[in-house]
mmCIF file of C-alpha atoms in Angstrom:
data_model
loop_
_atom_site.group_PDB
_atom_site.id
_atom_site.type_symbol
_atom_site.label_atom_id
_atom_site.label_comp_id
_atom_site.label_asym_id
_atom_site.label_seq_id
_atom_site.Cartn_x
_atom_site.Cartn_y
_atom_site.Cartn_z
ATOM 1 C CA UNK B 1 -32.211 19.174 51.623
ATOM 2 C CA UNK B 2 -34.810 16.716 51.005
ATOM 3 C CA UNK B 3 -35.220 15.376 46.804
ATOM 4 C CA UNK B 4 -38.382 13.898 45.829
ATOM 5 C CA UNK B 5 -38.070 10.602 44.148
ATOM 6 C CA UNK B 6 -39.401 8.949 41.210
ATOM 7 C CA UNK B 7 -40.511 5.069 40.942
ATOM 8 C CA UNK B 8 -36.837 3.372 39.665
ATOM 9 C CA UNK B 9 -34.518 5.947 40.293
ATOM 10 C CA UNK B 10 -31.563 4.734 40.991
ATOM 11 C CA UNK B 11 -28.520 6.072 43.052
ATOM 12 C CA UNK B 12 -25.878 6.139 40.639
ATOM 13 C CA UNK B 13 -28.178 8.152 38.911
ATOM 14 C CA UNK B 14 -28.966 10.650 41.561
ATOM 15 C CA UNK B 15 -25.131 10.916 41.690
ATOM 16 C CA UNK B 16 -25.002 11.754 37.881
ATOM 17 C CA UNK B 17 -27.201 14.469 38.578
ATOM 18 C CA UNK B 18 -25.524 15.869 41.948
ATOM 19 C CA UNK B 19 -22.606 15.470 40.475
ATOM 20 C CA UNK B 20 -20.947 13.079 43.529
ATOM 21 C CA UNK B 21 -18.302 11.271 42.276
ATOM 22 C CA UNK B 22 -18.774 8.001 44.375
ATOM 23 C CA UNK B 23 -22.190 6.695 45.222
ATOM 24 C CA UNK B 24 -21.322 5.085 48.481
ATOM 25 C CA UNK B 25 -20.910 8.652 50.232
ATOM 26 C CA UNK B 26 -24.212 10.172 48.898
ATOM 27 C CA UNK B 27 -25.427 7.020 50.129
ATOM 28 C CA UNK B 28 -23.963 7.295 53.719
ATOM 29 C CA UNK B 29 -25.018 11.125 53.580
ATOM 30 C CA UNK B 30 -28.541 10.263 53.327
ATOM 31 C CA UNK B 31 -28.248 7.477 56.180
ATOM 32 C CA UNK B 32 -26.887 10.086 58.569
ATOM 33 C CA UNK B 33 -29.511 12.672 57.737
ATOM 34 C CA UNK B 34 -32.507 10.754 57.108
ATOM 35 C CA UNK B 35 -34.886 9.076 60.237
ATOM 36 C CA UNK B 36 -34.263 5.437 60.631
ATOM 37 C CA UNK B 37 -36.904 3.744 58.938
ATOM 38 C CA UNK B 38 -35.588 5.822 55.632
ATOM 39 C CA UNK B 39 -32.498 4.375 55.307
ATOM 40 C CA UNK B 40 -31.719 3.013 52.325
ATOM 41 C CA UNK B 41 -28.786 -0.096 51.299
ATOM 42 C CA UNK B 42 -27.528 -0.369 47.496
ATOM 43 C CA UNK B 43 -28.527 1.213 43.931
ATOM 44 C CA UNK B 44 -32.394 0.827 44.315
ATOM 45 C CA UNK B 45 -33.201 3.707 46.417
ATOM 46 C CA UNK B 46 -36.709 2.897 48.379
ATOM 47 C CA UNK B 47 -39.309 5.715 49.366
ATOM 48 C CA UNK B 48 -40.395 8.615 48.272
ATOM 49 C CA UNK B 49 -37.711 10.867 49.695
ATOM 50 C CA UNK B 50 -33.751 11.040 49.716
ATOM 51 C CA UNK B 51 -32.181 13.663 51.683
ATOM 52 C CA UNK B 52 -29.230 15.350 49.575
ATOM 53 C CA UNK B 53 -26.545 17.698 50.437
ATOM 54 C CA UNK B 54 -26.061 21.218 49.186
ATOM 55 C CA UNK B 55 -23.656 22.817 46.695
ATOM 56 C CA UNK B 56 -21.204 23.323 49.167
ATOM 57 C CA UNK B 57 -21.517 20.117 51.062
ATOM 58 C CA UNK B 58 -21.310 18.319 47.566
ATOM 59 C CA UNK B 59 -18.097 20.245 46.910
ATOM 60 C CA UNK B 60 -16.354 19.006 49.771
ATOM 61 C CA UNK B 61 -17.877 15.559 49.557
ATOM 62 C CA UNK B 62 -15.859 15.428 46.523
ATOM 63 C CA UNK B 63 -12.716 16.590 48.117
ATOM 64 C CA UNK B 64 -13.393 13.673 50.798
ATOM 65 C CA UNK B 65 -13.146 11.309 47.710
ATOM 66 C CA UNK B 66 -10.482 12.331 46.438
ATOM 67 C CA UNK B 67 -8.406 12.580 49.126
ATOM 68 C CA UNK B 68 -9.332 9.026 49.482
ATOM 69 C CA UNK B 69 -8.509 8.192 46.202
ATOM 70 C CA UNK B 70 -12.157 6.557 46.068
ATOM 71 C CA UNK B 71 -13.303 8.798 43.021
ATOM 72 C CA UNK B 72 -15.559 6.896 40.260
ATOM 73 C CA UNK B 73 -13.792 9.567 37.754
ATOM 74 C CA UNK B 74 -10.432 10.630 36.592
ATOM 75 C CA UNK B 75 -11.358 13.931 35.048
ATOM 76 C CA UNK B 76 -8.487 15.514 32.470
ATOM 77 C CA UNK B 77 -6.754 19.136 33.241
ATOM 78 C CA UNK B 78 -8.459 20.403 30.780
ATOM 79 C CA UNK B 79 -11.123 18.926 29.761
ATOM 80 C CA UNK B 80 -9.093 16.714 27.041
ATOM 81 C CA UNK B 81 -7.256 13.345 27.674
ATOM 82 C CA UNK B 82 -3.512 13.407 26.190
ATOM 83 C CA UNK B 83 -4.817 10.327 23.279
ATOM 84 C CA UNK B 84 -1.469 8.465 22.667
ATOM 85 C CA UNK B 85 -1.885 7.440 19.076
ATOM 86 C CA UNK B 86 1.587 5.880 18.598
ATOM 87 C CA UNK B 87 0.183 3.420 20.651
ATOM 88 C CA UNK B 88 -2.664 2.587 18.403
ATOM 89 C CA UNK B 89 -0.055 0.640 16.564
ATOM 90 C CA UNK B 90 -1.159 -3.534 16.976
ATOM 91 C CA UNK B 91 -3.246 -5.936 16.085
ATOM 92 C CA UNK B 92 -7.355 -5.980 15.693
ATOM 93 C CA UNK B 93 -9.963 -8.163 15.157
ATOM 94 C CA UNK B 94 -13.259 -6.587 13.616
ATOM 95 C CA UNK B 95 -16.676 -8.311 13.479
ATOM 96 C CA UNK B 96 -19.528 -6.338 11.884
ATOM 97 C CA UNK B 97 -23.016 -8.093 12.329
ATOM 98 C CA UNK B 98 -26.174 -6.764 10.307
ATOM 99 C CA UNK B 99 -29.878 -7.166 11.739
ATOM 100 C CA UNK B 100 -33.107 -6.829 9.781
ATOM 101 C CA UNK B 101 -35.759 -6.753 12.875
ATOM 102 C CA UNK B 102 -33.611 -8.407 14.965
ATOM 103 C CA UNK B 103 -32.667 -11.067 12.817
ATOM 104 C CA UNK B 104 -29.015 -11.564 11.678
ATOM 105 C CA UNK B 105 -28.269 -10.708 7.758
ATOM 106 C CA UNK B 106 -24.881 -11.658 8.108
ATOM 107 C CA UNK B 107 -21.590 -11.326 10.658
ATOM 108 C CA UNK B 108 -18.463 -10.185 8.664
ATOM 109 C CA UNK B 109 -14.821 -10.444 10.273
ATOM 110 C CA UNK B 110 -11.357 -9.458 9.559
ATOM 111 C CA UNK B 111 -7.816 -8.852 11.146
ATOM 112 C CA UNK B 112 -6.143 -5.437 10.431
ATOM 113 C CA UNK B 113 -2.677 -4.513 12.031
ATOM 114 C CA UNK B 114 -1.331 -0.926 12.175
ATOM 115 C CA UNK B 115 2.008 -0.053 12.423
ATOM 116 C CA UNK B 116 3.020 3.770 13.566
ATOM 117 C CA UNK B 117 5.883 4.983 11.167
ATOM 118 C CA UNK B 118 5.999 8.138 13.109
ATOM 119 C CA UNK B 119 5.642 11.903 13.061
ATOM 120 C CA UNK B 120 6.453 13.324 9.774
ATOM 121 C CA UNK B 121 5.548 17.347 8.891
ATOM 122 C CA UNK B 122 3.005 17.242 12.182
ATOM 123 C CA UNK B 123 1.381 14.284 10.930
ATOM 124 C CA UNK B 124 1.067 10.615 12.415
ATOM 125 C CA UNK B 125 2.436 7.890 9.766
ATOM 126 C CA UNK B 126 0.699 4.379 10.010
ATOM 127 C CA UNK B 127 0.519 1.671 7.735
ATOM 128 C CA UNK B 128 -2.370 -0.536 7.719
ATOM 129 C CA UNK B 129 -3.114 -4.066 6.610
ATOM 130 C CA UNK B 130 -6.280 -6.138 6.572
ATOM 131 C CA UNK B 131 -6.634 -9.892 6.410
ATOM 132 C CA UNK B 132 -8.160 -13.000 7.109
ATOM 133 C CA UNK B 133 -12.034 -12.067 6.036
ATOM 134 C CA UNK B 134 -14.387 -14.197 7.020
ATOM 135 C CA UNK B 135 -18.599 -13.970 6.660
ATOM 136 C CA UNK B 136 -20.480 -15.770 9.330
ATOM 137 C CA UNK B 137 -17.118 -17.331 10.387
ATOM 138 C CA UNK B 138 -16.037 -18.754 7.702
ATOM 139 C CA UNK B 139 -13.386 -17.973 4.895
ATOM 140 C CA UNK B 140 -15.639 -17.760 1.662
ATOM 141 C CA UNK B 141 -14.147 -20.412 -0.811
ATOM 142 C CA UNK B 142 -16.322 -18.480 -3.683
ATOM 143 C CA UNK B 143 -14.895 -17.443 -6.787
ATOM 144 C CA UNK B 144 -15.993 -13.412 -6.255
ATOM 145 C CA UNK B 145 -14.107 -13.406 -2.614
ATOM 146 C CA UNK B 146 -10.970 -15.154 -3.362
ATOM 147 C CA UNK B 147 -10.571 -13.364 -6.215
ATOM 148 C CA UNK B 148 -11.450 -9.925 -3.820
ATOM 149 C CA UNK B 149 -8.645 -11.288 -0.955
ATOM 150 C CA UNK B 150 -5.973 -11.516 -3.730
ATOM 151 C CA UNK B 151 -6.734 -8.490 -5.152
ATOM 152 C CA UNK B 152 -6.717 -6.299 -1.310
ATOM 153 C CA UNK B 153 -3.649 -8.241 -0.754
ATOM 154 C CA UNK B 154 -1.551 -6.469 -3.090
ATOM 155 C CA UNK B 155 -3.180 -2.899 -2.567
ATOM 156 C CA UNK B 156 -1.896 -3.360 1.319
ATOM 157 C CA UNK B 157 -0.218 -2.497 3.482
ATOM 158 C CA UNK B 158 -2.181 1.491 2.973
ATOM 159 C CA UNK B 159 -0.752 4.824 5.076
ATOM 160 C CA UNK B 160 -2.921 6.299 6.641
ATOM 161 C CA UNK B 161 -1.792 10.260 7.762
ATOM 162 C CA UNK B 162 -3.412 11.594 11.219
ATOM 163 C CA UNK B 163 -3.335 14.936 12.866
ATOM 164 C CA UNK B 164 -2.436 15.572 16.334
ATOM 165 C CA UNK B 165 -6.422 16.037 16.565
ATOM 166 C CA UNK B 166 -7.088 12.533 15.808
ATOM 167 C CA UNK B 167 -8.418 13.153 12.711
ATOM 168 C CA UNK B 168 -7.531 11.472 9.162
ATOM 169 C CA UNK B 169 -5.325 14.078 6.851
ATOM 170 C CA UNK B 170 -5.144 11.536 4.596
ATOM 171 C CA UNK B 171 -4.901 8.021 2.899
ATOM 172 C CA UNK B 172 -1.998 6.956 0.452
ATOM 173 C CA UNK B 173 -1.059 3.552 -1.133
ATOM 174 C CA UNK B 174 2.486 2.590 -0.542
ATOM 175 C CA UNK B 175 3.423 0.427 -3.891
ATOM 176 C CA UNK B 176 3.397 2.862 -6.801
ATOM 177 C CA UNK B 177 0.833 2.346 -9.441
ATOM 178 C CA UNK B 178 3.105 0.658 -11.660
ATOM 179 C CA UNK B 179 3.778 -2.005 -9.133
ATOM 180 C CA UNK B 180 0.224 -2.635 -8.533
ATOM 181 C CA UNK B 181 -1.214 -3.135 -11.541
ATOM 182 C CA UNK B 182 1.738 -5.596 -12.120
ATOM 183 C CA UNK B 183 0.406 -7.383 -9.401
ATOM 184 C CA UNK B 184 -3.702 -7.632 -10.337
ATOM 185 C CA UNK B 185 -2.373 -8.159 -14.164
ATOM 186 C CA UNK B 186 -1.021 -11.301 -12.134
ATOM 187 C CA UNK B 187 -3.920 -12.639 -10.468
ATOM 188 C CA UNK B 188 -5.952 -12.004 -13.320
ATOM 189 C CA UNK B 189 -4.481 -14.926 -15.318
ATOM 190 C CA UNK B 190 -6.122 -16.893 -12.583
ATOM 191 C CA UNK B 191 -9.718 -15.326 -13.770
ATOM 192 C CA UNK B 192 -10.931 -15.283 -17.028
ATOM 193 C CA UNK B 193 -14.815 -14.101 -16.190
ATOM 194 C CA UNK B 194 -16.407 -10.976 -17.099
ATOM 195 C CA UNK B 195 -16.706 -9.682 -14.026
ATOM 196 C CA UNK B 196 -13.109 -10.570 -12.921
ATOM 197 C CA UNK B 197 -11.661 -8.189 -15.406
ATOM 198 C CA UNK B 198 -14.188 -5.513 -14.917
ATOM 199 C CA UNK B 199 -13.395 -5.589 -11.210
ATOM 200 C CA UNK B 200 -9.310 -5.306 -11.858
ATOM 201 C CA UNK B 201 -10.186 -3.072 -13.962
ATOM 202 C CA UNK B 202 -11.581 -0.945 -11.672
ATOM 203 C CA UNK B 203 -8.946 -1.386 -9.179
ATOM 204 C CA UNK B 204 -6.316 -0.110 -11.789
ATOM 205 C CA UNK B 205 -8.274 2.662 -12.590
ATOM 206 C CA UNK B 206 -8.278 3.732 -8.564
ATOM 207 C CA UNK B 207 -4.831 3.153 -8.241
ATOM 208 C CA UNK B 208 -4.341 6.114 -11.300
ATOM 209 C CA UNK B 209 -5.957 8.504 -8.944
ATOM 210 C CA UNK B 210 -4.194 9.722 -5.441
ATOM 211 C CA UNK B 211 -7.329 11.548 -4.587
ATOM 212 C CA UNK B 212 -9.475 8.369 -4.801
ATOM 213 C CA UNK B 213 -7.768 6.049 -2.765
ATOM 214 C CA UNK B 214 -7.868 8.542 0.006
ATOM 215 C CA UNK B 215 -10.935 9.149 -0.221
ATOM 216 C CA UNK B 216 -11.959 5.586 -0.457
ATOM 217 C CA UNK B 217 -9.644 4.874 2.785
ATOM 218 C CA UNK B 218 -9.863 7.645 4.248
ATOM 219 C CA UNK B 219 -14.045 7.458 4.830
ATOM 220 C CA UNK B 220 -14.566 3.637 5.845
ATOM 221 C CA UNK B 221 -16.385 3.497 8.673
ATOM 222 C CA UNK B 222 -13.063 1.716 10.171
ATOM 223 C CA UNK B 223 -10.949 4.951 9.384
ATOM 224 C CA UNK B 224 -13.867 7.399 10.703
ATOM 225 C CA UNK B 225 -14.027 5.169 14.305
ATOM 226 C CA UNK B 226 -10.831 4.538 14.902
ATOM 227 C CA UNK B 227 -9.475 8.181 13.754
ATOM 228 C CA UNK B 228 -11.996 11.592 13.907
ATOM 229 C CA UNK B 229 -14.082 13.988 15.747
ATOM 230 C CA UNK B 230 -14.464 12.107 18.295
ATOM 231 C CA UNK B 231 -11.239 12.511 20.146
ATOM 232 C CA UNK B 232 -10.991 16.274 19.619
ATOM 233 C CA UNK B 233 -14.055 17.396 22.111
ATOM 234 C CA UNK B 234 -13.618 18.302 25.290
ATOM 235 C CA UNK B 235 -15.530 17.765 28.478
ATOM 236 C CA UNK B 236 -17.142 20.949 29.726
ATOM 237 C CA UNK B 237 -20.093 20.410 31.372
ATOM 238 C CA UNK B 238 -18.643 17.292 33.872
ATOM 239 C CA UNK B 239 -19.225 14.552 32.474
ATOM 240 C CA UNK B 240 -20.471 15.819 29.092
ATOM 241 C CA UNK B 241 -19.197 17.279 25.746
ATOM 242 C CA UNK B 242 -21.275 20.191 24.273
ATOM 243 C CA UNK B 243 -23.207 18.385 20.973
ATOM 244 C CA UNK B 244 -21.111 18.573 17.630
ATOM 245 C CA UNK B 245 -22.070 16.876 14.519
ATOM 246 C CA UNK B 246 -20.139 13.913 12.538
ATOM 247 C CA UNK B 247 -20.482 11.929 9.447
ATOM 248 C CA UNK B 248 -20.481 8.484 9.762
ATOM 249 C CA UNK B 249 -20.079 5.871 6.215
ATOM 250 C CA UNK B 250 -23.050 2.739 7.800
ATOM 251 C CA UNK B 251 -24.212 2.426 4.568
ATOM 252 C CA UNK B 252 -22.586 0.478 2.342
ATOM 253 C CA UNK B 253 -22.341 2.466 -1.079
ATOM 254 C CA UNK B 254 -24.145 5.397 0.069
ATOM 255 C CA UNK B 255 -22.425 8.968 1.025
ATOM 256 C CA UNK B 256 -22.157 9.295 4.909
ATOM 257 C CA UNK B 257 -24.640 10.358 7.268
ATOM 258 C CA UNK B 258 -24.301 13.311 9.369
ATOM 259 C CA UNK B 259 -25.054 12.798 13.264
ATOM 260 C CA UNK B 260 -25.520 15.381 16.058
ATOM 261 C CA UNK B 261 -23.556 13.904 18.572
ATOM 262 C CA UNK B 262 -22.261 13.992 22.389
ATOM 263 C CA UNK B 263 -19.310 12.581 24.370
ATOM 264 C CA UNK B 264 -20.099 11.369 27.954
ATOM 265 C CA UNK B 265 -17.496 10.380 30.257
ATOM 266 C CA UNK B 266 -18.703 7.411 31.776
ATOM 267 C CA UNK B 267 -17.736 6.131 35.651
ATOM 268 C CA UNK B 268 -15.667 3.506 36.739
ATOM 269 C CA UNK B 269 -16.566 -0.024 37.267
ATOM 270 C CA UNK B 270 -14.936 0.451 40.648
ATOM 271 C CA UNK B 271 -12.518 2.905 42.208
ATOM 272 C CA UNK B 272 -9.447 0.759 40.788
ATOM 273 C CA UNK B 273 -11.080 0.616 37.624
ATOM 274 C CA UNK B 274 -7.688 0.283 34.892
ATOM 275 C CA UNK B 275 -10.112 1.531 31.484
ATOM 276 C CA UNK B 276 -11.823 5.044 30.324
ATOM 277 C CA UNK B 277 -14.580 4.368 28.793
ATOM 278 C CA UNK B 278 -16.260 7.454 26.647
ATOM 279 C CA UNK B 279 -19.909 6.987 25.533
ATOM 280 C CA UNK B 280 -20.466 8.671 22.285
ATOM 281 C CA UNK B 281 -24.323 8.737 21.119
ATOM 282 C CA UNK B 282 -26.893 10.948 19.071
ATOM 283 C CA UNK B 283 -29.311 10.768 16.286
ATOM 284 C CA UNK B 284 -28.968 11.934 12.506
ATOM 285 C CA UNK B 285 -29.583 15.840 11.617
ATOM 286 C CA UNK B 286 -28.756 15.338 8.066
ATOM 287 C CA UNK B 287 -31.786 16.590 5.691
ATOM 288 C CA UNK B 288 -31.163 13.709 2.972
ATOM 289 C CA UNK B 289 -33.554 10.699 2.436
ATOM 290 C CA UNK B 290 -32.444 7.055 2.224
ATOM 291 C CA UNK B 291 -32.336 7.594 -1.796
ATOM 292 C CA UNK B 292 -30.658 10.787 -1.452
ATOM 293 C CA UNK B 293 -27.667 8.925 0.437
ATOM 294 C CA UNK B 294 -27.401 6.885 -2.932
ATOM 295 C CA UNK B 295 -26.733 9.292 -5.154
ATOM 296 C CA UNK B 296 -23.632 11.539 -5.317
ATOM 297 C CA UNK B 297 -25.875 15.046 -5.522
ATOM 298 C CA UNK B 298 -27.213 15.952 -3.227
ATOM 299 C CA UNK B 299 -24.482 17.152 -1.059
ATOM 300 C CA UNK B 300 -25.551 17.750 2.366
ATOM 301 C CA UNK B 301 -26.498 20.848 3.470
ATOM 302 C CA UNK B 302 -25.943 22.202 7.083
ATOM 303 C CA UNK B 303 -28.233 24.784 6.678
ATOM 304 C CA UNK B 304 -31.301 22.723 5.764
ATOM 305 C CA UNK B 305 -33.540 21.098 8.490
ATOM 306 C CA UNK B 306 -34.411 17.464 8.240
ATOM 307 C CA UNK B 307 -38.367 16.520 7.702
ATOM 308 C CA UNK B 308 -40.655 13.819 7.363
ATOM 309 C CA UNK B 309 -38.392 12.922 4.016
ATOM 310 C CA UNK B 310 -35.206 12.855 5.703
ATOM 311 C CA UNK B 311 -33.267 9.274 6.671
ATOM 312 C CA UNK B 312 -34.576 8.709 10.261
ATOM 313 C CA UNK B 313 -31.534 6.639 12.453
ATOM 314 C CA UNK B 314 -29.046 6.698 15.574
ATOM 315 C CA UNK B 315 -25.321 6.234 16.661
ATOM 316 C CA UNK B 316 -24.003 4.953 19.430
ATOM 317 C CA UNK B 317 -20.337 3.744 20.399
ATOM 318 C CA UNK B 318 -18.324 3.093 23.488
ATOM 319 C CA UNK B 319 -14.625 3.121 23.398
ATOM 320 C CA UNK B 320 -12.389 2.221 25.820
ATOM 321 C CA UNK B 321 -8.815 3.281 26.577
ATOM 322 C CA UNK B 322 -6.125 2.265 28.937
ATOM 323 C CA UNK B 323 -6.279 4.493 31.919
ATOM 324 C CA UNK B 324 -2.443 4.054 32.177
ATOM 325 C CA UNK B 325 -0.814 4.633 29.155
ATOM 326 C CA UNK B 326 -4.250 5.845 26.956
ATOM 327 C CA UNK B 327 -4.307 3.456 24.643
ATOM 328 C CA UNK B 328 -7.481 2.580 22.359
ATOM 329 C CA UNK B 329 -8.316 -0.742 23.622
ATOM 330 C CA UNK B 330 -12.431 -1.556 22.339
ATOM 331 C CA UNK B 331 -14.740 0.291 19.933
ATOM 332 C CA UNK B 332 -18.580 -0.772 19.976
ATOM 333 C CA UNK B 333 -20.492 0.948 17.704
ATOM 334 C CA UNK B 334 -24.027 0.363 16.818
ATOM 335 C CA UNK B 335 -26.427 1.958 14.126
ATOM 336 C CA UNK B 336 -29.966 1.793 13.916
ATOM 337 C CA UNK B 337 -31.723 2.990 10.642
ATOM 338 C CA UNK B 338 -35.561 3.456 10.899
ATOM 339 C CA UNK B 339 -37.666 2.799 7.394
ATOM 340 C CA UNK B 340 -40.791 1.396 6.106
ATOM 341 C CA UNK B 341 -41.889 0.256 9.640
ATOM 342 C CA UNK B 342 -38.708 -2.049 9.418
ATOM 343 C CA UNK B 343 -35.096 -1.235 11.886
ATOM 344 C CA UNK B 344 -32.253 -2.465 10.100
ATOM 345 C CA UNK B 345 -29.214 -2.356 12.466
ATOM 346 C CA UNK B 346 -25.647 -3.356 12.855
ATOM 347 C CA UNK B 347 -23.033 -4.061 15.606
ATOM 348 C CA UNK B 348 -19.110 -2.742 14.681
ATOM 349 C CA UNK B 349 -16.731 -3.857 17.216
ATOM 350 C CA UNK B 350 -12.864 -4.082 17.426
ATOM 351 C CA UNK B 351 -10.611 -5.356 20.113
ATOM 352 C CA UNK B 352 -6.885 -5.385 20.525
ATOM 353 C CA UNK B 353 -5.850 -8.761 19.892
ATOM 354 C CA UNK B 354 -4.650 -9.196 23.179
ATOM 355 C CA UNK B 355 -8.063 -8.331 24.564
ATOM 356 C CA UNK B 356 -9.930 -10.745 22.138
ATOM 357 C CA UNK B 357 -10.604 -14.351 22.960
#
């Protein structure tokens, strides 16, 4: 079969589209098929033309590759990898960088560890603990953040409750109330301000209310990354996941967005390649404007259709798993929010500790 080219394709992404799960052998099908002057060496396919093999030929192409243990993909059973979430337990580092047009705002960093408890009643137990925060790498020697690094010290370490989906059941703190307003009533001898004691006062207030700290917790855009929708779809279509839609918290005191997303299974660096990497990426369907997001009503609606009104952005994220045990090693996410002619945009990533240098 002959395919007509297009100026730039490439051949990695012919072999997306046949569906050939190493390059090299569409490659060396085309040089055995194709007259001599045709034949083409290495991603940038020249020409016009690129002869291809048929359904059946690409079918046992594939079974060539595998036998040869040469395959760019290690496709699960079923369509789902078996996540191992005990293993999430370690340390993190998290930078979070904020663009206005391409300029930096601000880089914000921290350390969180999480430590699996185990099952209990179905559910996966973790405690987690943040520390060492840092804005444009440096620990803030103001007033307002020491006084904000005393006071997350003693709400820590926080449980977070998972479900064998991947998704958060819920958020708890582990000290009892009593306990932790103890503790602020403590650091706020060292603050005598206006705003010190309104902000303790607010903690103690949270800590009064199960159903706020969870939610609080439980919908940081930490807690939605590194637990949610994400790991529960499937592959179906290859490579791809059919589209599903997800909230995501990017911005800061404003409900979540809702994005219509999709999971796509991306290839090997090479054959012996030791990391899954899943590309997750779509734009926002949710019908709310910018100033909507502010404000606690409206709720969104599924049912109504975004317009010319409606908060105009885009997700993407790549994580990246051990291939041997799977692990979560790396989460980059990146959000892009469209207004006024301006992009404001901002750069979440988290490595294992181990990984980061």
């Amino acid at each position: 079969m002959v395919y007509r080219l297009f100026p730039g394709q490439t051949l990695a992404g012919l072999c997306e589209e046949l569906r050939i799960e190493n390059p090299e052998y569409l490659l060396d099908f085309h040089n055995r098929h194709c007259p001599a002057a045709e034949r083409s060496e290495g991603n940038l396919i020249g020409g016009t033309r690129f002869f291809i093999p048929t359904a059946e030929e690409v079918a046992e192409i594939n079974r060539n590759i595998r036998e040869n243990n040469e395959s760019f993909y290690d496709f699960p059973a079923d369509g789902r990898f078996p996540w191992n979430y005990p293993g999430w337990e370690g340390m993190y580092h998290i930078s979070r960088t904020c663009y206005f047009n391409d300029d930096i705002a601000g880089t914000y960093e921290q350390d969180i560890r999480l430590d699996f408890e185990g099952v209990r009643h179905g559910l996966y137990h973790y405690l987690l603990t943040a520390s060492d925060f840092r804005k444009n790498g440096d620990l803030s020697d103001s007033k307002i953040s020491t006084l904000a690094g005393m006071c997350m010290e003693n709400l820590y370490p926080v449980r977070m409750m998972v479900t064998p989906q991947g998704k958060i059941h819920k958020a708890a703190l582990t000290g009892s109330p009593e306990l932790l307003v103890s503790g602020w009533e403590a650091i706020e001898q060292h603050f005598e301000d206006h705003y010190a004691l309104n902000y303790i006062g607010t903690l103690k207030k949270m800590a009064e209310d199960p159903d706020v700290i969870s939610g609080r917790f439980s919908c940081t855009l930490l807690s939605s990354l590194l637990f949610g929708p994400f790991y529960e779809m499937k592959l179906e279509d290859w490579t791809g996941s059919p589209a599903y839609r997800a909230f995501y918290p990017w911005i800061a005191e404003a409900q979540p967005v809702c994005f219509e997303l999709r999971n796509t299974l991306l290839p090997k660096e090479h054959p012996g390649d030791g990391f899954i990497r899943i590309r997750q990426a779509g734009i926002s369907c949710d019908p709310r404007s910018l100033e909507d997001l502010f404000i606690m009503d409206p709720d969104y609606s599924p049912t109504v259709a975004p317009d010319e009104h409606s908060i105009d952005c885009e997700h993407y994220s790549e994580y990246t798993f051990s291939r041997k045990d799977y692990t979560l090693r790396r989460i980059e996410a990146v959000f892009k929010n469209f207004a006024n002619g301006n992009t404001g945009k901002e750069v979440f990533l988290l490595e294992r500790a181990a990984d980061h240098s």
